[in-house]
XYZ file of C-alpha atoms in Angstrom:
104
model
C -8.999 -20.197 -4.214
C -9.902 -19.728 -0.614
C -8.653 -16.501 1.320
C -9.277 -15.215 4.589
C -9.604 -11.160 5.120
C -10.381 -9.522 8.013
C -10.973 -13.462 9.714
C -14.144 -13.810 6.899
C -13.326 -16.546 4.807
C -13.684 -15.710 0.754
C -13.353 -17.342 -2.488
C -11.951 -15.583 -5.170
C -10.815 -16.471 -8.677
C -8.436 -14.136 -10.800
C -11.242 -13.217 -13.328
C -13.681 -11.942 -10.796
C -10.851 -9.463 -8.938
C -10.300 -8.468 -12.100
C -13.826 -8.367 -13.111
C -14.388 -6.401 -10.079
C -11.591 -3.226 -11.552
C -13.150 -3.090 -14.719
C -14.360 0.377 -15.041
C -12.695 1.040 -11.289
C -10.657 4.017 -11.493
C -6.793 3.415 -9.854
C -6.931 5.815 -6.579
C -2.734 7.738 -5.866
C -0.719 4.602 -4.319
C 0.499 5.892 -0.788
C 1.561 2.506 0.345
C 1.549 -0.823 -1.591
C 0.044 -1.175 -4.746
C -1.510 -4.438 -7.002
C -1.048 -4.303 -10.799
C -3.937 -5.551 -12.182
C -4.410 -5.997 -16.506
C -2.460 -2.823 -16.879
C -3.624 -0.712 -14.090
C -1.577 -0.131 -10.309
C -4.505 -0.217 -7.704
C -3.514 0.171 -4.049
C -4.014 -3.111 -2.370
C -6.180 -1.500 0.550
C -8.643 0.053 -2.922
C -8.580 -3.767 -4.116
C -9.744 -5.027 -0.751
C -12.837 -2.300 -0.185
C -14.105 -3.649 -3.552
C -13.404 -7.234 -3.953
C -14.606 -8.185 0.309
C -17.671 -5.157 0.306
C -15.855 -4.261 3.989
C -14.509 -1.176 4.880
C -10.259 -0.317 4.418
C -10.075 -0.036 8.287
C -11.560 -3.564 8.739
C -8.186 -5.607 7.489
C -4.687 -4.443 6.482
C -2.496 -4.310 3.293
C -1.223 -7.349 4.170
C -4.078 -9.004 4.063
C -4.887 -8.148 0.665
C -1.422 -8.293 -0.789
C -1.310 -11.545 0.564
C -4.532 -12.952 -0.559
C -3.732 -11.558 -4.353
C -0.547 -12.863 -4.582
C -2.373 -16.792 -3.724
C -4.237 -15.385 -6.912
C -1.367 -14.602 -8.527
C -0.615 -10.467 -8.759
C 1.738 -9.328 -8.909
C 2.151 -6.698 -5.521
C 4.859 -4.474 -5.003
C 6.441 -2.791 -1.611
C 5.333 1.584 -0.712
C 7.041 3.119 -2.346
C 10.128 4.583 -0.382
C 9.899 7.868 1.362
C 11.206 11.016 -1.260
C 11.901 14.198 0.434
C 9.481 17.171 -1.402
C 11.850 20.410 -2.174
C 11.479 22.282 0.973
C 12.897 19.556 2.618
C 15.269 19.028 0.537
C 16.932 22.684 0.359
C 15.986 22.400 4.601
C 19.130 19.128 4.975
C 21.254 20.908 1.917
C 21.352 24.565 4.367
C 21.529 22.334 7.946
C 25.228 23.421 9.002
C 27.376 21.214 10.603
C 27.131 21.542 14.964
C 29.688 23.311 16.341
C 32.576 21.605 18.658
C 32.288 21.142 22.433
C 33.567 23.545 24.009
C 36.589 21.989 25.796
C 37.157 24.130 29.575
C 40.281 22.596 30.014
C 41.920 23.624 26.584
């Protein structure tokens, strides 16, 4: 199937993508991801391997659209979570003091 990533056309087949990712260890997922076989990969990692381009040359959306068209299951970025320190800090926040009204 012909897809365009970073303004360049690529003729990709699902099995070729699967073969290219065999033996590749998935990086930690911080954004959009794709399921290839039984592993979840960041779409930027997959895009870099299948296009042989630098990750800065394309967007995650371009690769996600291409992989979805090929039949892969893609996930959006995980929701942002607070660190334990941020959670504790939020729990310690005091409510704002009422504004002082000079006429009361």
